[in-house]
PDB file of C-alpha atoms (C1' of nucleotides) in Angstrom:
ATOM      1  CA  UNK M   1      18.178 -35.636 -13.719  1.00 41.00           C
ATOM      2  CA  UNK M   2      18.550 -32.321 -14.550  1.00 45.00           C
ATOM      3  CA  UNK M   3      18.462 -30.512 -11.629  1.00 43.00           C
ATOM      4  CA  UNK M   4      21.100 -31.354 -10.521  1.00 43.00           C
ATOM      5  CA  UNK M   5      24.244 -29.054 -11.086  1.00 45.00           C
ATOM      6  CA  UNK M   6      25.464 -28.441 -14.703  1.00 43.00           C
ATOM      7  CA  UNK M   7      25.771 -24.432 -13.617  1.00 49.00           C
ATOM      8  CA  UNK M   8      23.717 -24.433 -10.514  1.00 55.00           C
ATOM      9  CA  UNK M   9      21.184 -26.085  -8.802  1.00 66.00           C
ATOM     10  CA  UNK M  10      17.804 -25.777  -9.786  1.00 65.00           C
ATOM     11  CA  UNK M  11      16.313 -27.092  -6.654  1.00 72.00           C
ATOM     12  CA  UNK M  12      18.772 -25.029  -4.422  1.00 85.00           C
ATOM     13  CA  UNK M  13      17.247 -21.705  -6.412  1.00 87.00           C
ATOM     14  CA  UNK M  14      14.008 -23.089  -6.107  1.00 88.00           C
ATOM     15  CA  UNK M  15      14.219 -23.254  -2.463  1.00 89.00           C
ATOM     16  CA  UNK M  16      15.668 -19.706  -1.997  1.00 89.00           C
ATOM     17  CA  UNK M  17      13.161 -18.266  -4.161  1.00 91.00           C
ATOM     18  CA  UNK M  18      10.110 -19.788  -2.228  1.00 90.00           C
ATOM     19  CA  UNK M  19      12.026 -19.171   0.978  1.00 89.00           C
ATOM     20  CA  UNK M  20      12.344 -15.418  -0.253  1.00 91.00           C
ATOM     21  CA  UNK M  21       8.440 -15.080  -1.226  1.00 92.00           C
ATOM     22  CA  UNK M  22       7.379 -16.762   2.096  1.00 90.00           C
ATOM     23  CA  UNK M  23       9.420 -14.374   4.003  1.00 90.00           C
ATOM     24  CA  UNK M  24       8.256 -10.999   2.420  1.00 92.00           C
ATOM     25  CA  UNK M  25       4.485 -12.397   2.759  1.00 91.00           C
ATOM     26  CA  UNK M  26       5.154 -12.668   6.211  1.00 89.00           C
ATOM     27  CA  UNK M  27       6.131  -9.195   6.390  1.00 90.00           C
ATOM     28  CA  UNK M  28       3.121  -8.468   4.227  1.00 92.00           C
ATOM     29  CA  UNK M  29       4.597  -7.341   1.681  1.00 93.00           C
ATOM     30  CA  UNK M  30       4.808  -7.687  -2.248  1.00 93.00           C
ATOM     31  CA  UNK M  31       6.732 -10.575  -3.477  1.00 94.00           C
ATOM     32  CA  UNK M  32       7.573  -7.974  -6.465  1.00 93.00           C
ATOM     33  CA  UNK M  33      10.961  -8.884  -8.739  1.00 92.00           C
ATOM     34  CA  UNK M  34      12.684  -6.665  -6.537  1.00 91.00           C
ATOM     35  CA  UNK M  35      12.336  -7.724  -3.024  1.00 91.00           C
ATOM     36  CA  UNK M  36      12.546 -11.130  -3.712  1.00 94.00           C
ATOM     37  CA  UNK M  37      16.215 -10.490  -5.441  1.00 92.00           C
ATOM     38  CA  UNK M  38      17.010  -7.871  -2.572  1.00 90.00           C
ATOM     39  CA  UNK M  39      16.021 -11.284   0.007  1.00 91.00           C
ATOM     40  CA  UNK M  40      17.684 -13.821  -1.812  1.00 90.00           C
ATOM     41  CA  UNK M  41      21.296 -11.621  -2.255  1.00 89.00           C
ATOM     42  CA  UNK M  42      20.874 -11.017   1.651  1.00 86.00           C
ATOM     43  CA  UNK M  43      20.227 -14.668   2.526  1.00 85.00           C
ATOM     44  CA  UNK M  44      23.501 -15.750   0.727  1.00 84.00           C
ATOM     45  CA  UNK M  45      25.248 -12.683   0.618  1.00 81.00           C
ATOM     46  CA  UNK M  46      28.729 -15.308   0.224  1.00 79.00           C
ATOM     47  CA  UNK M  47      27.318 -15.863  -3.370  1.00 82.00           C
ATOM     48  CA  UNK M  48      26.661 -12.076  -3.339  1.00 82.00           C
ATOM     49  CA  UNK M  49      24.713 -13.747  -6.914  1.00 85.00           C
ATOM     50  CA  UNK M  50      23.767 -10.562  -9.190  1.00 86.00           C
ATOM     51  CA  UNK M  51      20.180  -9.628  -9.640  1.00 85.00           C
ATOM     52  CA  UNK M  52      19.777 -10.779 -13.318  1.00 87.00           C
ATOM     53  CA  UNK M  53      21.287 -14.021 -12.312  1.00 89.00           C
ATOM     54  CA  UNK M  54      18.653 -14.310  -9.903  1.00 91.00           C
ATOM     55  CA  UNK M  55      15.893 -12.830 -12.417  1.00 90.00           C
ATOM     56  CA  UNK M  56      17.010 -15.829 -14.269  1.00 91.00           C
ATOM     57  CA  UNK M  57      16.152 -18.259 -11.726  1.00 91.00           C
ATOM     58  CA  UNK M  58      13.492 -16.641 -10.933  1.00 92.00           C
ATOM     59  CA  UNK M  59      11.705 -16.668 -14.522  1.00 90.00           C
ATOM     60  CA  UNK M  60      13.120 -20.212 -14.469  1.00 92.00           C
ATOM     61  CA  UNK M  61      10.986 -21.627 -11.458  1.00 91.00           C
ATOM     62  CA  UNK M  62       8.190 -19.784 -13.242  1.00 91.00           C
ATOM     63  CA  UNK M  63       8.512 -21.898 -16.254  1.00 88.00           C
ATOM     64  CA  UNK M  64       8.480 -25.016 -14.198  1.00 87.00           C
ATOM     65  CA  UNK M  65       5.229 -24.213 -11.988  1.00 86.00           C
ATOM     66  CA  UNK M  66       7.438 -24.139  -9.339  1.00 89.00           C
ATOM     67  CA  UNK M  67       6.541 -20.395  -8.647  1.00 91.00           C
ATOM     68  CA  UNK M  68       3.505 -18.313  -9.770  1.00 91.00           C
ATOM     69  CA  UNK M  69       3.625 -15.654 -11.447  1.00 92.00           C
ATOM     70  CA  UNK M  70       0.458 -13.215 -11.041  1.00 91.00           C
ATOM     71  CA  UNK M  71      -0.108 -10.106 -12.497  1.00 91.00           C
ATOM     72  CA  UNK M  72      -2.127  -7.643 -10.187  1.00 87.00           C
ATOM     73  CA  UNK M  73      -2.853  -3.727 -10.441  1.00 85.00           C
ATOM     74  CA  UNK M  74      -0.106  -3.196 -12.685  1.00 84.00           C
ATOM     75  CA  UNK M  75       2.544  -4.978 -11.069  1.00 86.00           C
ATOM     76  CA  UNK M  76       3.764  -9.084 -11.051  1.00 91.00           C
ATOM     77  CA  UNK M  77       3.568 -10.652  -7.797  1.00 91.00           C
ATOM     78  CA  UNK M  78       5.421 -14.006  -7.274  1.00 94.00           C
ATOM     79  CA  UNK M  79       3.532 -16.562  -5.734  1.00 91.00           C
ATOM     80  CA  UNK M  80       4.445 -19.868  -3.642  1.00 87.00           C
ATOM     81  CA  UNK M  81       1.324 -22.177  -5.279  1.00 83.00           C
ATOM     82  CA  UNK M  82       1.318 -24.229  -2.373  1.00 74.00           C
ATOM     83  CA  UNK M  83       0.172 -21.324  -0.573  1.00 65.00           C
ATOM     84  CA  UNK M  84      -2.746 -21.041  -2.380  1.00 64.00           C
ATOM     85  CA  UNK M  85      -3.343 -24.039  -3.427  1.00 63.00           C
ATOM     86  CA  UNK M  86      -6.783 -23.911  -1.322  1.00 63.00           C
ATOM     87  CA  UNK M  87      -8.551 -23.653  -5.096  1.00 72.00           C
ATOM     88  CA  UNK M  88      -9.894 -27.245  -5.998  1.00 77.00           C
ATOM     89  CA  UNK M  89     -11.635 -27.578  -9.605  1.00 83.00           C
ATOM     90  CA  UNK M  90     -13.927 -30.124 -10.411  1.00 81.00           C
ATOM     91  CA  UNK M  91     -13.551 -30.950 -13.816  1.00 84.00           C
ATOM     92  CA  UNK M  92     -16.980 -33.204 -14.529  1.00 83.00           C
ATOM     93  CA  UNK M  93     -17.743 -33.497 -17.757  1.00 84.00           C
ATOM     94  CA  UNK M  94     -19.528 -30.092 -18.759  1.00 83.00           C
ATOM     95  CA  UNK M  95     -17.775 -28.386 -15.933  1.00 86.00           C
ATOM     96  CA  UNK M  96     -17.684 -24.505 -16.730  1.00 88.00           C
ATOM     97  CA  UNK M  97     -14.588 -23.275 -17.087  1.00 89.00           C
ATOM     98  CA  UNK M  98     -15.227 -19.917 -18.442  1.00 89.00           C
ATOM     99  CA  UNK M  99     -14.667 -17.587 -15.330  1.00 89.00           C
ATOM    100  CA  UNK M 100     -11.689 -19.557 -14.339  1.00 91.00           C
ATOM    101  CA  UNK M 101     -10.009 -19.254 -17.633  1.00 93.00           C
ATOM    102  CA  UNK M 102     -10.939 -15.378 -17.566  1.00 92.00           C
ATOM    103  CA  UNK M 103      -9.491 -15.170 -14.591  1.00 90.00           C
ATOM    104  CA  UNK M 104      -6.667 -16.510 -15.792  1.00 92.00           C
ATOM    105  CA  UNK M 105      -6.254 -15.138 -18.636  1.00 92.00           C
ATOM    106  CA  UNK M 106      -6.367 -11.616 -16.383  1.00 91.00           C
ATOM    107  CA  UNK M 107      -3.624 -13.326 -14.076  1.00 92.00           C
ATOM    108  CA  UNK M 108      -1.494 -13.642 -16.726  1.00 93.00           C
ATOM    109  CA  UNK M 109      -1.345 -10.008 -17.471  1.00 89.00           C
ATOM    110  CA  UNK M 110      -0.157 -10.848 -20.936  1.00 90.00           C
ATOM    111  CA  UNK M 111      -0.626  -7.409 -22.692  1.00 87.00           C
ATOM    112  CA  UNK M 112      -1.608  -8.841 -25.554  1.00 89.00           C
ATOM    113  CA  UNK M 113      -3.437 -11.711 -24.368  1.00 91.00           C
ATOM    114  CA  UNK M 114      -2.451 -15.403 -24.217  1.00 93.00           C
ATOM    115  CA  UNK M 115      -2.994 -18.692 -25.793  1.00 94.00           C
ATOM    116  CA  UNK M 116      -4.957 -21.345 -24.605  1.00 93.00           C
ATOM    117  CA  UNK M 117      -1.884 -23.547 -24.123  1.00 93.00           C
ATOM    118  CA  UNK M 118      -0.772 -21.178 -21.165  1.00 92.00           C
ATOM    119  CA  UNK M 119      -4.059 -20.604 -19.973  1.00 93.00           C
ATOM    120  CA  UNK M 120      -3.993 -24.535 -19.244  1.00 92.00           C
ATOM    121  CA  UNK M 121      -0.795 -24.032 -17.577  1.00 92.00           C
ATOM    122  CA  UNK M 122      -1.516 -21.330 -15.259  1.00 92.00           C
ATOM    123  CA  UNK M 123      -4.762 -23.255 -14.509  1.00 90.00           C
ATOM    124  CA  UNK M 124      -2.783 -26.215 -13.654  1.00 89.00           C
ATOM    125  CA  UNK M 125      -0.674 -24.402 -11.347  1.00 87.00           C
ATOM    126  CA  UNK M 126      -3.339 -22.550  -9.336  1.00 88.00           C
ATOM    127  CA  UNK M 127      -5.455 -25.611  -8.347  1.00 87.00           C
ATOM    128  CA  UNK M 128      -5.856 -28.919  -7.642  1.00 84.00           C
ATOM    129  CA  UNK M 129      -7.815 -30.458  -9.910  1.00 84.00           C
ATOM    130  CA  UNK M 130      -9.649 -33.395 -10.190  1.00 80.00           C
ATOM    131  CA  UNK M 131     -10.313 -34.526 -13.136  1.00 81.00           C
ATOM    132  CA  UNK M 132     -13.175 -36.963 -14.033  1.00 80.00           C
ATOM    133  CA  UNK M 133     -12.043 -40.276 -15.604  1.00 80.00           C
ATOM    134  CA  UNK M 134     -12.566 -39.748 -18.911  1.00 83.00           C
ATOM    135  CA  UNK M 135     -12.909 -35.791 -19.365  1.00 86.00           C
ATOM    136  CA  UNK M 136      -9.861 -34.245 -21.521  1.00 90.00           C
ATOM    137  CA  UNK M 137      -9.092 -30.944 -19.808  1.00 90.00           C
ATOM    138  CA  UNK M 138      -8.010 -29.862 -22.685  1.00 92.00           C
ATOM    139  CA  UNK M 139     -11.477 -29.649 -24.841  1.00 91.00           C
ATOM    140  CA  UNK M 140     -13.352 -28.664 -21.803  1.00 90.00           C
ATOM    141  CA  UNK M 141     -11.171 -25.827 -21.811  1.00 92.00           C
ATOM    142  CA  UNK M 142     -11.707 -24.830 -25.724  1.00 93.00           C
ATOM    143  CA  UNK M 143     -15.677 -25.696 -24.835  1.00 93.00           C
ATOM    144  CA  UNK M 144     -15.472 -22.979 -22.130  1.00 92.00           C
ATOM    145  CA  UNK M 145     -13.328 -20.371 -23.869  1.00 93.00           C
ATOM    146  CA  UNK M 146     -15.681 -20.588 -26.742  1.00 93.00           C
ATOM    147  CA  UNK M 147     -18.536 -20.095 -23.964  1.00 91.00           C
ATOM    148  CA  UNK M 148     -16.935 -17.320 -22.476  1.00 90.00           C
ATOM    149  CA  UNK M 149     -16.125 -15.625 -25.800  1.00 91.00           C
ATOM    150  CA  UNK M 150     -19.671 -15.976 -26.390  1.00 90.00           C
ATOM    151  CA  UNK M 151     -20.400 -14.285 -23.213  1.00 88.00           C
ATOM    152  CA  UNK M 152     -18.683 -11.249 -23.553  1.00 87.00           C
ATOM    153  CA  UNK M 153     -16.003 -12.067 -20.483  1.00 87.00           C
ATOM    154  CA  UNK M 154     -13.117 -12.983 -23.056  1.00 90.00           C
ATOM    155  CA  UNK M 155     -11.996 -12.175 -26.755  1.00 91.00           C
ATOM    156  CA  UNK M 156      -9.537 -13.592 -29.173  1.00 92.00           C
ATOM    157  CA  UNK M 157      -6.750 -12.280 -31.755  1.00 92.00           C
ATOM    158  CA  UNK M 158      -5.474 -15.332 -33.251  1.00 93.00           C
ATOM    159  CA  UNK M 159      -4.508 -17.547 -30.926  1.00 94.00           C
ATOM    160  CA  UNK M 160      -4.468 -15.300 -27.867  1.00 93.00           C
ATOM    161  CA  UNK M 161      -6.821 -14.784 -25.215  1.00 93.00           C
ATOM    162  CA  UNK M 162      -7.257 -11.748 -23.399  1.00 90.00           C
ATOM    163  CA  UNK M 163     -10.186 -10.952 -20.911  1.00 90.00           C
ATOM    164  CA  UNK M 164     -12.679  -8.257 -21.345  1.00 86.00           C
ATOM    165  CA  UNK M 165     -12.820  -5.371 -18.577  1.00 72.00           C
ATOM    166  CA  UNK M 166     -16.280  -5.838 -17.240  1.00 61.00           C
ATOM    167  CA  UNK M 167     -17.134  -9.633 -17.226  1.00 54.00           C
ATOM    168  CA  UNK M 168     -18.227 -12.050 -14.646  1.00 63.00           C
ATOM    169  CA  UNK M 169     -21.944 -11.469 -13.706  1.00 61.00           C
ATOM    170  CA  UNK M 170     -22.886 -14.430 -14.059  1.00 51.00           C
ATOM    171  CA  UNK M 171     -25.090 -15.251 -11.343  1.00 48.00           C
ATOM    172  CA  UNK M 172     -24.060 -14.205  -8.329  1.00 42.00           C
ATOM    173  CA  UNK M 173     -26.576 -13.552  -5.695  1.00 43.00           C
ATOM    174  CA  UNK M 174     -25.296 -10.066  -4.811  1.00 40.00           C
ATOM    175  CA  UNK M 175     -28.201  -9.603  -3.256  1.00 40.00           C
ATOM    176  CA  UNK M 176     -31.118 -11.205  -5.092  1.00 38.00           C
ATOM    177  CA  UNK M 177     -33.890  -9.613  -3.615  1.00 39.00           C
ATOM    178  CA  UNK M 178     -33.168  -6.259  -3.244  1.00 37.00           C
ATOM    179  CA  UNK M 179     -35.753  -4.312  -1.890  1.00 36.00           C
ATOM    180  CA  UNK M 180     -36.392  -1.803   0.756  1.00 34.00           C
ATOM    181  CA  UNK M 181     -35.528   1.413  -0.083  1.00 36.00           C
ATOM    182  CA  UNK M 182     -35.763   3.940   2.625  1.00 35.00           C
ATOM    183  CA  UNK M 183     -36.785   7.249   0.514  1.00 34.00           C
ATOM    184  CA  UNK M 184     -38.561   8.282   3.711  1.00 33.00           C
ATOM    185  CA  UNK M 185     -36.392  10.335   4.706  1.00 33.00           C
ATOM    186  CA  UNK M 186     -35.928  13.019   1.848  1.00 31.00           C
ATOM    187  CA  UNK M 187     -36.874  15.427   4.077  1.00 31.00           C
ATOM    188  CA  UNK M 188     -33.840  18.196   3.910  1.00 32.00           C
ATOM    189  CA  UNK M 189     -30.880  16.610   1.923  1.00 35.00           C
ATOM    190  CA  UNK M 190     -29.768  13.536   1.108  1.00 33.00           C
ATOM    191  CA  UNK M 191     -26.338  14.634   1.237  1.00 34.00           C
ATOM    192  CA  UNK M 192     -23.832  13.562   3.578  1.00 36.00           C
ATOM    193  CA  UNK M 193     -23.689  10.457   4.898  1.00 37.00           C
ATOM    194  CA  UNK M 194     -22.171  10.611   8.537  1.00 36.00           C
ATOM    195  CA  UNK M 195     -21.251   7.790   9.642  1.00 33.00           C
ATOM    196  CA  UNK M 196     -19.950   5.534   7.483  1.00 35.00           C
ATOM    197  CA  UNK M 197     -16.662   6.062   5.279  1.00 34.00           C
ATOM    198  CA  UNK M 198     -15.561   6.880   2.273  1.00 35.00           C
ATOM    199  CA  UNK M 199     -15.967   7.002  -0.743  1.00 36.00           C
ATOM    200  CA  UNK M 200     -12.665   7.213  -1.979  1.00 35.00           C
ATOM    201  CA  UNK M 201     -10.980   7.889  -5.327  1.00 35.00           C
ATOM    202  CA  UNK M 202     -12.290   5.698  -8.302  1.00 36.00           C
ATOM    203  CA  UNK M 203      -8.830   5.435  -9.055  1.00 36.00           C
ATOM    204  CA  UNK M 204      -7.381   1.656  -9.897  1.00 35.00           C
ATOM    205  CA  UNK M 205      -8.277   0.344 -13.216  1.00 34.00           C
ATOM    206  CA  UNK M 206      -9.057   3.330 -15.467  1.00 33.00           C
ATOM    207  CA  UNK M 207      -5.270   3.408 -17.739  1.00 33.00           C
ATOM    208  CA  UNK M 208      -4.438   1.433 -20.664  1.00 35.00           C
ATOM    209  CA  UNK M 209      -6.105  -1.343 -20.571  1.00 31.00           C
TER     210      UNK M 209
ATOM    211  C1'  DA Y   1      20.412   2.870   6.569  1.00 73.43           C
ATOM    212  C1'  DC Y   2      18.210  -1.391   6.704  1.00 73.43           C
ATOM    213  C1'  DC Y   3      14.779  -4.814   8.517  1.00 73.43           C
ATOM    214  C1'  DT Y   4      10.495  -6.390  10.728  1.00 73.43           C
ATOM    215  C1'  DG Y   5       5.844  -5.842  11.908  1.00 73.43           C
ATOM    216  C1'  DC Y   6       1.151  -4.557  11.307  1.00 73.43           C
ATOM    217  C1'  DG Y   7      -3.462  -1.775  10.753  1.00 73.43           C
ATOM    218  C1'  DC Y   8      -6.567  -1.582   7.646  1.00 73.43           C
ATOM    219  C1'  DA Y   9      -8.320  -0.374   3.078  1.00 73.43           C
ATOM    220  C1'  DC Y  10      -9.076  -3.130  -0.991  1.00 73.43           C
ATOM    221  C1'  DC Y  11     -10.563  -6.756  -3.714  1.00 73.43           C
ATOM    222  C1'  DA Y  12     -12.308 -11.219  -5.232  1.00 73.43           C
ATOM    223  C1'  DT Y  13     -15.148 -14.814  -3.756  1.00 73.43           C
TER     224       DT Y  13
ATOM    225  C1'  DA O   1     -19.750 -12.001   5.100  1.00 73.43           C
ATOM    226  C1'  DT O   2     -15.159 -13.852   4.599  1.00 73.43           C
ATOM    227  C1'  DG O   3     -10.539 -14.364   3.622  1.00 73.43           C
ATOM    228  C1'  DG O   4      -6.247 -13.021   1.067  1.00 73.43           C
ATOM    229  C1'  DT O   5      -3.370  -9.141  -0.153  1.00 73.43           C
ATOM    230  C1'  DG O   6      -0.053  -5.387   0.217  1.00 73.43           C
ATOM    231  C1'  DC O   7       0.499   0.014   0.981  1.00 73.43           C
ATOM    232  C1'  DG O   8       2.155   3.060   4.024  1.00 73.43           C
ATOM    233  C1'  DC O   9       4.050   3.798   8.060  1.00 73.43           C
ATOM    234  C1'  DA O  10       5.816   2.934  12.873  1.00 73.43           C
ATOM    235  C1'  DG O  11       9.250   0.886  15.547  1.00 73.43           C
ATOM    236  C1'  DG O  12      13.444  -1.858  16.115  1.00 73.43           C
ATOM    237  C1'  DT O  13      18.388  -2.999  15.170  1.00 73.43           C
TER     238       DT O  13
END
DNA sequence: ACCTGCGCACCAT
DNA sequence: ATGGTGCGCAGGT
């Protein structure tokens, strides 16, 4: 009942919006604040609609779920959560949710971290999840926060959240058995590796963070 | 000038 | 290994 009119149509913007992401992933590129406003004002350039009014709508299908918001290397990307929506969580009842809400919590880019009650949102509007009969998502989360705190991954100012740089070893079997170590050959140098690539510039994540 | 397309390096899983 | 992402650039309109 609200959507309907009353100083626009949510479900009209809604649709532009998504239409707008879809299209600049298919050009593979950023859904960033500014090419989706540049795509929407071209795709009803009768409306010629100003960018904050779009900004608006924008933040406004945010708030609903209808779009996701993600914050990556510095920059938001807008999401269409149906396009992702590939991530199913089993919520049994001592399910783990301590890397997810990390993630999250990272996702959210909130600079200075975020509270558990928007943690459960973003959550909800990444996956699909399927929640056991009787298990309060809710507590499960506070359960895994807590475990993650506890872990190092995440830490807490009040009632925000915010991840940790350097979590999420948990056990991942990046090679469990390493082993093998060629040393025969330190015959000359070591140097110089033909062959293979780079080794580019450690660049991305050192700044403020 | 603006738009579309894409190779491929990057990154998380 | 695999799959999503988006920079940087080429090519089209």
């Amino acid at each position: 009942m609200r959507d309907q009119e009353g100083g626009g149509q949510t479900s009209s913007w809604s649709t532009w919006i998504l239409d707008a992401i879809r299209k600049i992933r298919a050009q593979k590129q950023r859904p960033s604040v500014e090419r989706i406003c540049h795509a929407v004002r071209q795709h009803h350039k009768d409306l010629n609609p100003h960018e904050d009014e779009i900004k608006e709508h924008l933040e406004a299908t945010v708030k609903e779920g209808i779009v996701l918001k993600v914050f990556n290397k510095g920059q938001s990307t807008y999401k269409d959560p149906g396009g992702v929506q590939s991530r199913q969580l089993e919520l049994s009842k001592g399910a783990d949710l301590s890397k997810v809400i990390v993630k999250a919590a990272r996702e959210l880019g909130e600079r200075d971290g975020s509270t558990l009650k928007s943690i459960e949102k973003y959550i909800r509007q990444s996956h699909a999840l399927n929640v056991s009969a009787d298990v309060d998502f809710r507590s499960l989360l506070r359960i895994s926060a807590k475990r993650a705190e506890a872990r190092g991954y995440l830490v807490h100012d009040g009632r925000l959240y915010k991840p940790t740089g350097r979590p999420i070893v948990g056990s991942a079997p990046t090679t469990p058995k390493r082993q093998s170590v060629q040393v025969k050959f330190g015959t000359d140098k070591i140097s110089q590796v033909v062959g293979k690539s780079s080794f580019k510039s450690r660049n991305t994540k050192g700044k403020n963070f």
